[in-house]
PDB file of C-alpha atoms in Angstrom:
ATOM      1  CA  PRO S   1     -35.138 -37.268-142.424  1.00 40.00           C
ATOM      2  CA  THR S   2     -33.572 -33.635-141.288  1.00 42.00           C
ATOM      3  CA  SER S   3     -36.450 -31.565-140.588  1.00 42.00           C
ATOM      4  CA  SER S   4     -38.988 -33.822-139.144  1.00 42.00           C
ATOM      5  CA  PRO S   5     -37.394 -35.450-136.386  1.00 44.00           C
ATOM      6  CA  THR S   6     -35.888 -31.993-135.009  1.00 45.00           C
ATOM      7  CA  GLY S   7     -39.044 -29.847-134.838  1.00 47.00           C
ATOM      8  CA  PRO S   8     -41.359 -32.070-132.464  1.00 45.00           C
ATOM      9  CA  PRO S   9     -39.263 -33.300-129.598  1.00 44.00           C
ATOM     10  CA  THR S  10     -38.208 -29.568-128.853  1.00 43.00           C
ATOM     11  CA  ALA S  11     -41.245 -27.761-128.454  1.00 43.00           C
ATOM     12  CA  THR S  12     -43.098 -30.360-126.416  1.00 42.00           C
ATOM     13  CA  PRO S  13     -40.564 -30.772-123.368  1.00 41.00           C
ATOM     14  CA  THR S  14     -40.084 -26.834-123.340  1.00 41.00           C
ATOM     15  CA  SER S  15     -43.426 -26.278-122.301  1.00 43.00           C
ATOM     16  CA  THR S  16     -44.152 -28.886-119.967  1.00 43.00           C
ATOM     17  CA  PRO S  17     -41.907 -28.528-117.568  1.00 43.00           C
ATOM     18  CA  GLN S  18     -42.826 -24.697-116.637  1.00 46.00           C
ATOM     19  CA  GLY S  19     -45.913 -26.018-114.569  1.00 46.00           C
ATOM     20  CA  PRO S  20     -44.214 -27.440-112.211  1.00 43.00           C
ATOM     21  CA  THR S  21     -41.716 -24.800-111.666  1.00 43.00           C
ATOM     22  CA  SER S  22     -44.369 -22.184-110.716  1.00 44.00           C
ATOM     23  CA  THR S  23     -46.538 -24.129-108.037  1.00 43.00           C
ATOM     24  CA  PRO S  24     -43.736 -25.864-105.839  1.00 44.00           C
ATOM     25  CA  SER S  25     -41.836 -22.378-105.456  1.00 44.00           C
ATOM     26  CA  LYS S  26     -45.041 -20.181-103.657  1.00 48.00           C
ATOM     27  CA  SER S  27     -46.695 -23.218-101.797  1.00 45.00           C
ATOM     28  CA  PRO S  28     -43.798 -24.646 -99.668  1.00 44.00           C
ATOM     29  CA  THR S  29     -42.333 -21.432 -99.183  1.00 45.00           C
ATOM     30  CA  LYS S  30     -44.961 -19.714 -96.948  1.00 49.00           C
ATOM     31  CA  ALA S  31     -46.510 -22.673 -95.540  1.00 46.00           C
ATOM     32  CA  PRO S  32     -43.874 -24.637 -93.578  1.00 45.00           C
ATOM     33  CA  THR S  33     -42.095 -21.479 -91.987  1.00 46.00           C
ATOM     34  CA  PRO S  34     -44.843 -19.864 -89.884  1.00 47.00           C
ATOM     35  CA  THR S  35     -46.292 -23.212 -88.490  1.00 46.00           C
ATOM     36  CA  PRO S  36     -42.952 -24.786 -86.943  1.00 46.00           C
ATOM     37  CA  SER S  37     -41.339 -21.329 -85.685  1.00 45.00           C
ATOM     38  CA  THR S  38     -44.583 -20.274 -83.680  1.00 45.00           C
ATOM     39  CA  SER S  39     -46.010 -23.467 -82.406  1.00 45.00           C
ATOM     40  CA  PRO S  40     -42.390 -24.880 -80.655  1.00 45.00           C
ATOM     41  CA  THR S  41     -41.050 -21.890 -79.378  1.00 45.00           C
ATOM     42  CA  LYS S  42     -44.263 -20.446 -77.170  1.00 50.00           C
ATOM     43  CA  GLY S  43     -45.853 -24.016 -76.069  1.00 49.00           C
ATOM     44  CA  PRO S  44     -43.300 -25.952 -74.436  1.00 47.00           C
ATOM     45  CA  THR S  45     -41.253 -23.238 -72.838  1.00 47.00           C
ATOM     46  CA  PRO S  46     -43.952 -21.662 -70.467  1.00 48.00           C
ATOM     47  CA  THR S  47     -44.934 -25.188 -69.162  1.00 49.00           C
ATOM     48  CA  PRO S  48     -42.214 -26.922 -67.974  1.00 46.00           C
ATOM     49  CA  SER S  49     -40.761 -23.463 -66.138  1.00 45.00           C
ATOM     50  CA  LYS S  50     -43.821 -22.648 -63.924  1.00 50.00           C
ATOM     51  CA  SER S  51     -44.556 -25.933 -63.012  1.00 47.00           C
ATOM     52  CA  PRO S  52     -41.245 -27.402 -61.315  1.00 46.00           C
ATOM     53  CA  THR S  53     -39.877 -24.068 -60.225  1.00 49.00           C
ATOM     54  CA  ALA S  54     -42.607 -23.142 -57.982  1.00 46.00           C
ATOM     55  CA  SER S  55     -43.248 -26.024 -56.277  1.00 48.00           C
ATOM     56  CA  PRO S  56     -39.735 -27.129 -55.089  1.00 47.00           C
ATOM     57  CA  THR S  57     -38.292 -23.905 -54.133  1.00 45.00           C
ATOM     58  CA  ASP S  58     -41.139 -22.719 -51.790  1.00 49.00           C
ATOM     59  CA  ALA S  59     -41.557 -26.234 -49.827  1.00 47.00           C
ATOM     60  CA  PRO S  60     -37.737 -27.172 -48.796  1.00 46.00           C
ATOM     61  CA  THR S  61     -36.937 -23.256 -48.317  1.00 47.00           C
ATOM     62  CA  GLN S  62     -39.515 -22.069 -45.725  1.00 50.00           C
ATOM     63  CA  ALA S  63     -39.615 -25.649 -43.764  1.00 46.00           C
ATOM     64  CA  PRO S  64     -36.242 -25.555 -42.371  1.00 46.00           C
ATOM     65  CA  THR S  65     -35.757 -21.848 -41.678  1.00 47.00           C
ATOM     66  CA  THR S  66     -39.279 -21.301 -39.939  1.00 47.00           C
ATOM     67  CA  GLY S  67     -39.541 -24.316 -38.586  1.00 49.00           C
ATOM     68  CA  ALA S  68     -39.478 -25.474 -34.963  1.00 48.00           C
ATOM     69  CA  PRO S  69     -36.242 -27.358 -34.484  1.00 48.00           C
ATOM     70  CA  SER S  70     -34.054 -23.982 -35.764  1.00 48.00           C
ATOM     71  CA  ALA S  71     -35.650 -21.721 -33.175  1.00 47.00           C
ATOM     72  CA  SER S  72     -35.819 -23.737 -30.026  1.00 51.00           C
ATOM     73  CA  PRO S  73     -32.342 -24.483 -30.054  1.00 48.00           C
ATOM     74  CA  THR S  74     -30.537 -21.007 -30.758  1.00 48.00           C
ATOM     75  CA  GLU S  75     -32.386 -19.104 -28.447  1.00 51.00           C
ATOM     76  CA  GLY S  76     -32.143 -21.741 -25.370  1.00 49.00           C
ATOM     77  CA  PRO S  77     -28.526 -22.782 -25.017  1.00 48.00           C
ATOM     78  CA  THR S  78     -27.097 -19.078 -25.752  1.00 47.00           C
ATOM     79  CA  LYS S  79     -28.969 -17.087 -23.523  1.00 53.00           C
ATOM     80  CA  SER S  80     -28.615 -19.227 -20.411  1.00 51.00           C
ATOM     81  CA  PRO S  81     -24.675 -19.746 -19.929  1.00 49.00           C
ATOM     82  CA  THR S  82     -23.765 -16.358 -21.363  1.00 50.00           C
ATOM     83  CA  SER S  83     -25.664 -14.045 -18.795  1.00 53.00           C
ATOM     84  CA  SER S  84     -25.088 -16.027 -15.749  1.00 54.00           C
ATOM     85  CA  PRO S  85     -21.491 -17.010 -15.613  1.00 51.00           C
ATOM     86  CA  THR S  86     -20.428 -13.361 -17.197  1.00 52.00           C
ATOM     87  CA  GLY S  87     -21.924 -10.912 -15.021  1.00 53.00           C
ATOM     88  CA  VAL S  88     -21.080 -12.327 -11.507  1.00 54.00           C
ATOM     89  CA  PRO S  89     -17.335 -13.016 -11.722  1.00 51.00           C
ATOM     90  CA  THR S  90     -16.786  -9.838 -13.551  1.00 50.00           C
ATOM     91  CA  LYS S  91     -18.388  -7.469 -11.307  1.00 55.00           C
ATOM     92  CA  ALA S  92     -17.433  -8.816  -8.343  1.00 54.00           C
ATOM     93  CA  PRO S  93     -13.666  -9.447  -8.351  1.00 51.00           C
ATOM     94  CA  THR S  94     -12.783  -6.257 -10.292  1.00 52.00           C
ATOM     95  CA  LYS S  95     -14.414  -3.600  -7.913  1.00 57.00           C
ATOM     96  CA  ALA S  96     -13.655  -5.121  -4.762  1.00 54.00           C
ATOM     97  CA  PRO S  97      -9.997  -5.552  -4.848  1.00 51.00           C
ATOM     98  CA  THR S  98      -9.603  -2.011  -6.570  1.00 52.00           C
ATOM     99  CA  LYS S  99     -10.995   0.129  -4.238  1.00 58.00           C
ATOM    100  CA  SER S 100     -10.040  -1.633  -0.674  1.00 56.00           C
ATOM    101  CA  PRO S 101      -6.356  -1.889  -1.084  1.00 52.00           C
ATOM    102  CA  THR S 102      -6.103   1.810  -3.081  1.00 54.00           C
ATOM    103  CA  SER S 103      -7.719   3.760  -0.252  1.00 55.00           C
ATOM    104  CA  SER S 104      -6.403   2.070   2.537  1.00 54.00           C
ATOM    105  CA  PRO S 105      -2.435   2.389   1.939  1.00 51.00           C
ATOM    106  CA  THR S 106      -2.624   5.684   0.978  1.00 50.00           C
ATOM    107  CA  ASP S 107      -4.193   7.134   4.054  1.00 54.00           C
ATOM    108  CA  LEU S 108      -2.350   5.680   6.455  1.00 50.00           C
ATOM    109  CA  PRO S 109       1.282   6.189   5.320  1.00 48.00           C
ATOM    110  CA  THR S 110       0.368   9.809   4.938  1.00 49.00           C
ATOM    111  CA  GLN S 111      -0.984  10.249   8.375  1.00 49.00           C
ATOM    112  CA  ALA S 112       1.288   8.162  10.117  1.00 54.00           C
ATOM    113  CA  PRO S 113       4.372  10.050  10.053  1.00 54.00           C
ATOM    114  CA  ASN S 114       2.390  13.007  11.411  1.00 61.00           C
ATOM    115  CA  ALA S 115       1.285  11.743  14.443  1.00 67.00           C
ATOM    116  CA  GLU S 116       4.661  10.422  15.747  1.00 77.00           C
ATOM    117  CA  PRO S 117       5.835  12.852  18.473  1.00 75.00           C
ATOM    118  CA  VAL S 118       8.143  15.035  18.257  1.00 92.00           C
ATOM    119  CA  TRP S 119      10.598  15.109  21.232  1.00 97.00           C
ATOM    120  CA  GLU S 120      12.446  18.708  22.171  1.00 97.00           C
ATOM    121  CA  THR S 121      15.605  18.423  23.636  1.00 97.00           C
ATOM    122  CA  ILE S 122      15.403  20.680  27.252  1.00 97.00           C
ATOM    123  CA  LEU S 123      18.498  19.778  28.973  1.00 96.00           C
ATOM    124  CA  PHE S 124      21.755  17.532  28.277  1.00 97.00           C
ATOM    125  CA  ASN S 125      24.661  17.589  30.892  1.00 97.00           C
ATOM    126  CA  GLY S 126      27.421  15.293  31.255  1.00 96.00           C
ATOM    127  CA  PHE S 127      28.880  17.298  33.940  1.00 97.00           C
ATOM    128  CA  GLU S 128      31.625  18.656  31.331  1.00 95.00           C
ATOM    129  CA  ASN S 129      33.260  22.052  30.235  1.00 92.00           C
ATOM    130  CA  GLY S 130      34.647  22.924  33.572  1.00 90.00           C
ATOM    131  CA  SER S 131      38.062  22.641  35.040  1.00 87.00           C
ATOM    132  CA  PRO S 132      37.664  19.771  34.335  1.00 90.00           C
ATOM    133  CA  CYS S 133      34.016  18.961  35.035  1.00 96.00           C
ATOM    134  CA  ASN S 134      31.138  21.282  35.611  1.00 96.00           C
ATOM    135  CA  TRP S 135      27.310  21.152  37.446  1.00 97.00           C
ATOM    136  CA  ASN S 136      25.829  23.245  34.676  1.00 96.00           C
ATOM    137  CA  ASP S 137      22.942  24.259  36.836  1.00 94.00           C
ATOM    138  CA  TRP S 138      22.747  21.489  38.857  1.00 97.00           C
ATOM    139  CA  THR S 139      23.161  21.424  42.735  1.00 97.00           C
ATOM    140  CA  GLY S 140      24.647  18.987  44.723  1.00 95.00           C
ATOM    141  CA  GLY S 141      23.754  17.684  48.024  1.00 93.00           C
ATOM    142  CA  GLY S 142      27.154  18.017  49.662  1.00 95.00           C
ATOM    143  CA  SER S 143      29.608  15.606  50.602  1.00 95.00           C
ATOM    144  CA  ASP S 144      27.670  12.210  49.327  1.00 97.00           C
ATOM    145  CA  ALA S 145      27.533  14.182  45.769  1.00 98.00           C
ATOM    146  CA  LYS S 146      30.812  14.692  43.942  1.00 97.00           C
ATOM    147  CA  LEU S 147      31.723  15.194  40.239  1.00 97.00           C
ATOM    148  CA  ILE S 148      34.437  12.577  39.532  1.00 95.00           C
ATOM    149  CA  THR S 149      37.412  12.200  36.511  1.00 94.00           C
ATOM    150  CA  TYR S 150      38.371   8.693  37.380  1.00 89.00           C
ATOM    151  CA  SER S 151      38.525   7.234  33.802  1.00 86.00           C
ATOM    152  CA  SER S 152      37.407   3.590  35.115  1.00 86.00           C
ATOM    153  CA  ASN S 153      33.996   5.296  36.592  1.00 91.00           C
ATOM    154  CA  VAL S 154      33.463   7.651  33.648  1.00 94.00           C
ATOM    155  CA  ARG S 155      31.447   6.730  30.564  1.00 93.00           C
ATOM    156  CA  PRO S 156      33.909   6.318  27.381  1.00 90.00           C
ATOM    157  CA  GLY S 157      34.100   9.424  25.468  1.00 89.00           C
ATOM    158  CA  GLY S 158      34.185  11.806  28.625  1.00 92.00           C
ATOM    159  CA  ASN S 159      36.053  13.168  31.482  1.00 94.00           C
ATOM    160  CA  CYS S 160      34.034  13.896  33.998  1.00 97.00           C
ATOM    161  CA  ALA S 161      30.787  11.714  35.846  1.00 97.00           C
ATOM    162  CA  LEU S 162      28.506  12.505  38.717  1.00 97.00           C
ATOM    163  CA  ARG S 163      28.888  10.051  41.990  1.00 98.00           C
ATOM    164  CA  LEU S 164      26.477   9.560  44.688  1.00 98.00           C
ATOM    165  CA  ARG S 165      27.390   7.253  47.787  1.00 97.00           C
ATOM    166  CA  ASP S 166      25.765   6.326  50.981  1.00 96.00           C
ATOM    167  CA  ASN S 167      22.467   7.278  52.123  1.00 96.00           C
ATOM    168  CA  THR S 168      22.204  10.554  53.802  1.00 96.00           C
ATOM    169  CA  ASP S 169      20.599  14.366  52.964  1.00 94.00           C
ATOM    170  CA  THR S 170      23.489  14.946  51.029  1.00 96.00           C
ATOM    171  CA  SER S 171      23.521  11.656  48.647  1.00 97.00           C
ATOM    172  CA  ARG S 172      21.516  13.686  45.818  1.00 98.00           C
ATOM    173  CA  VAL S 173      21.680  16.278  43.134  1.00 98.00           C
ATOM    174  CA  THR S 174      18.989  18.198  41.938  1.00 98.00           C
ATOM    175  CA  SER S 175      18.530  19.949  38.277  1.00 98.00           C
ATOM    176  CA  GLY S 176      17.552  23.532  37.862  1.00 97.00           C
ATOM    177  CA  GLU S 177      13.910  24.417  36.802  1.00 97.00           C
ATOM    178  CA  LEU S 178      12.589  23.572  33.479  1.00 98.00           C
ATOM    179  CA  ASN S 179      10.217  24.917  31.299  1.00 97.00           C
ATOM    180  CA  VAL S 180       7.793  22.619  30.200  1.00 97.00           C
ATOM    181  CA  ALA S 181       4.575  24.727  29.603  1.00 97.00           C
ATOM    182  CA  ASN S 182       2.076  23.058  26.803  1.00 95.00           C
ATOM    183  CA  LYS S 183       3.874  20.017  27.209  1.00 96.00           C
ATOM    184  CA  SER S 184       2.295  16.708  27.533  1.00 96.00           C
ATOM    185  CA  THR S 185       5.277  14.340  28.427  1.00 98.00           C
ATOM    186  CA  LEU S 186       8.708  14.534  29.842  1.00 98.00           C
ATOM    187  CA  ARG S 187      11.450  11.962  29.093  1.00 98.00           C
ATOM    188  CA  VAL S 188      14.822  11.600  31.173  1.00 98.00           C
ATOM    189  CA  THR S 189      17.540   9.424  29.579  1.00 98.00           C
ATOM    190  CA  PHE S 190      20.837   8.804  31.445  1.00 98.00           C
ATOM    191  CA  TRP S 191      23.431   6.311  32.174  1.00 98.00           C
ATOM    192  CA  TYR S 192      24.386   4.490  35.236  1.00 97.00           C
ATOM    193  CA  ARG S 193      27.056   2.346  36.993  1.00 97.00           C
ATOM    194  CA  PRO S 194      26.845   0.659  40.335  1.00 96.00           C
ATOM    195  CA  ARG S 195      29.697  -0.304  42.722  1.00 95.00           C
ATOM    196  CA  ASN S 196      29.166  -2.301  45.668  1.00 94.00           C
ATOM    197  CA  MET S 197      25.358  -2.069  45.546  1.00 96.00           C
ATOM    198  CA  SER S 198      23.646  -5.095  46.389  1.00 92.00           C
ATOM    199  CA  GLY S 199      20.443  -6.153  47.975  1.00 89.00           C
ATOM    200  CA  SER S 200      17.899  -3.540  49.029  1.00 92.00           C
ATOM    201  CA  GLU S 201      20.499  -0.957  48.260  1.00 96.00           C
ATOM    202  CA  ASN S 202      19.311   1.427  45.080  1.00 97.00           C
ATOM    203  CA  PHE S 203      19.046   4.691  43.904  1.00 98.00           C
ATOM    204  CA  HIS S 204      15.888   6.736  42.725  1.00 98.00           C
ATOM    205  CA  LEU S 205      14.410   9.303  40.260  1.00 98.00           C
ATOM    206  CA  ASP S 206      12.026  12.241  41.508  1.00 98.00           C
ATOM    207  CA  ILE S 207      10.252  15.027  40.390  1.00 98.00           C
ATOM    208  CA  SER S 208       8.678  18.204  41.219  1.00 98.00           C
ATOM    209  CA  LYS S 209       6.220  19.909  39.336  1.00 98.00           C
ATOM    210  CA  ASP S 210       5.156  23.851  39.310  1.00 98.00           C
ATOM    211  CA  GLY S 211       7.553  23.877  42.904  1.00 97.00           C
ATOM    212  CA  GLY S 212       5.610  20.807  44.461  1.00 98.00           C
ATOM    213  CA  ASP S 213       7.338  18.309  46.670  1.00 98.00           C
ATOM    214  CA  PHE S 214       9.604  15.774  45.247  1.00 98.00           C
ATOM    215  CA  VAL S 215       7.513  12.391  44.349  1.00 98.00           C
ATOM    216  CA  LEU S 216       9.118   9.187  43.741  1.00 98.00           C
ATOM    217  CA  VAL S 217       9.355   8.315  39.942  1.00 98.00           C
ATOM    218  CA  SER S 218      11.266   5.406  39.313  1.00 98.00           C
ATOM    219  CA  THR S 219      14.070   3.017  41.603  1.00 98.00           C
ATOM    220  CA  TRP S 220      16.973   0.762  40.382  1.00 98.00           C
ATOM    221  CA  SER S 221      18.054  -2.137  42.281  1.00 96.00           C
ATOM    222  CA  ASN S 222      19.996  -5.593  41.795  1.00 94.00           C
ATOM    223  CA  MET S 223      21.681  -3.549  38.921  1.00 95.00           C
ATOM    224  CA  PRO S 224      24.161  -4.979  36.122  1.00 94.00           C
ATOM    225  CA  SER S 225      27.642  -4.203  36.487  1.00 93.00           C
ATOM    226  CA  GLY S 226      28.880  -1.466  33.952  1.00 94.00           C
ATOM    227  CA  TYR S 227      26.978   1.271  32.491  1.00 96.00           C
ATOM    228  CA  ASN S 228      23.497   0.751  31.670  1.00 97.00           C
ATOM    229  CA  GLU S 229      21.217   2.980  29.875  1.00 98.00           C
ATOM    230  CA  ALA S 230      17.854   4.234  31.570  1.00 98.00           C
ATOM    231  CA  ILE S 231      14.742   5.884  29.998  1.00 98.00           C
ATOM    232  CA  VAL S 232      11.843   7.068  31.895  1.00 98.00           C
ATOM    233  CA  GLU S 233       8.630   8.778  30.496  1.00 98.00           C
ATOM    234  CA  ILE S 234       6.833  11.400  32.619  1.00 98.00           C
ATOM    235  CA  PRO S 235       2.849  12.843  32.033  1.00 97.00           C
ATOM    236  CA  LEU S 236       2.884  16.589  32.535  1.00 97.00           C
ATOM    237  CA  ALA S 237      -0.803  17.454  32.125  1.00 91.00           C
ATOM    238  CA  GLY S 238      -1.203  21.057  33.134  1.00 94.00           C
ATOM    239  CA  VAL S 239       2.332  21.429  34.281  1.00 97.00           C
ATOM    240  CA  SER S 240       4.365  24.768  33.651  1.00 98.00           C
ATOM    241  CA  ASN S 241       7.890  23.773  34.946  1.00 98.00           C
ATOM    242  CA  VAL S 242       9.583  20.594  37.043  1.00 98.00           C
ATOM    243  CA  LYS S 243      12.855  19.947  38.764  1.00 98.00           C
ATOM    244  CA  VAL S 244      14.302  16.462  38.810  1.00 98.00           C
ATOM    245  CA  ARG S 245      16.332  14.900  41.007  1.00 98.00           C
ATOM    246  CA  PHE S 246      18.538  11.802  41.824  1.00 98.00           C
ATOM    247  CA  GLU S 247      19.161   9.971  45.132  1.00 98.00           C
ATOM    248  CA  ASN S 248      21.447   7.495  46.199  1.00 98.00           C
ATOM    249  CA  GLU S 249      20.423   4.978  48.982  1.00 97.00           C
ATOM    250  CA  GLY S 250      23.647   2.724  49.793  1.00 96.00           C
ATOM    251  CA  ALA S 251      24.473   0.958  53.230  1.00 93.00           C
ATOM    252  CA  GLY S 252      27.904   3.137  53.587  1.00 95.00           C
ATOM    253  CA  ASN S 253      30.309   5.349  51.578  1.00 96.00           C
ATOM    254  CA  LYS S 254      31.365   2.360  49.742  1.00 95.00           C
ATOM    255  CA  ASP S 255      28.022   1.793  48.003  1.00 96.00           C
ATOM    256  CA  ARG S 256      27.827   4.213  45.210  1.00 97.00           C
ATOM    257  CA  VAL S 257      26.484   4.963  41.536  1.00 98.00           C
ATOM    258  CA  TYR S 258      27.806   6.632  38.929  1.00 98.00           C
ATOM    259  CA  ILE S 259      25.497   8.810  36.612  1.00 98.00           C
ATOM    260  CA  ASP S 260      26.412  10.324  33.085  1.00 97.00           C
ATOM    261  CA  ASP S 261      25.424  11.820  30.061  1.00 97.00           C
ATOM    262  CA  ILE S 262      21.657  12.874  30.947  1.00 98.00           C
ATOM    263  CA  THR S 263      19.132  13.808  28.413  1.00 98.00           C
ATOM    264  CA  ILE S 264      16.198  15.493  29.372  1.00 98.00           C
ATOM    265  CA  GLU S 265      13.381  16.015  26.664  1.00 98.00           C
ATOM    266  CA  ALA S 266       9.715  17.321  26.265  1.00 97.00           C
ATOM    267  CA  MET S 267       6.763  17.093  23.923  1.00 96.00           C
TER     268      MET S 267
END
């Protein structure tokens, strides 16, 4: 009983299982591996990629960019308002106010001071510098022309004044000859004080040019009381020398005029 059962069962099962071992090892390893690897990778990938990508990308991108609504609103409103309001207000106010005020005030103030007349003093006579008074190259007509020192009849600040009275050939005083060559205007400035002069009573200023006769220049009548300033300008076209004269025309010896601080200028 020990040798029989041990031999047969051991050999039979050993040879049978070797058959299926070799067959399944080669067949399943090579066949299933290449088939699923090549087919699913190339097939599904190109199909969905080309079809949906090209179609949606071209249509929506080009339509809004190059279409009618995009070009029309951009060019129309931008060019029209920019060129019209910007060009006109900028050029007009900038150039006009800058040139006009700059040239005008610069030229006028520079030339104006040079155009003003320059007066040259030729003579001044306050009838001072004597003992105590002096005619200072003026000539009195006679008894009705006198230098006085009464303080009430002398202009403040001085000691002497000229008195003319009545209406005679001696009621006058004449200056010396004054050189006015190349001068265009003579100006005589003086102070006067009337006394008892009323109605038609007056005194006047005369001038002689280049040795000619004396002619009337100006007359004073109905004069206010106290000392008053008078200024007279006389044209001198082509004149080389002049003399001036004051003469009184009163009704009597009590009708007088006092004259002081005579200044004669020319330009």
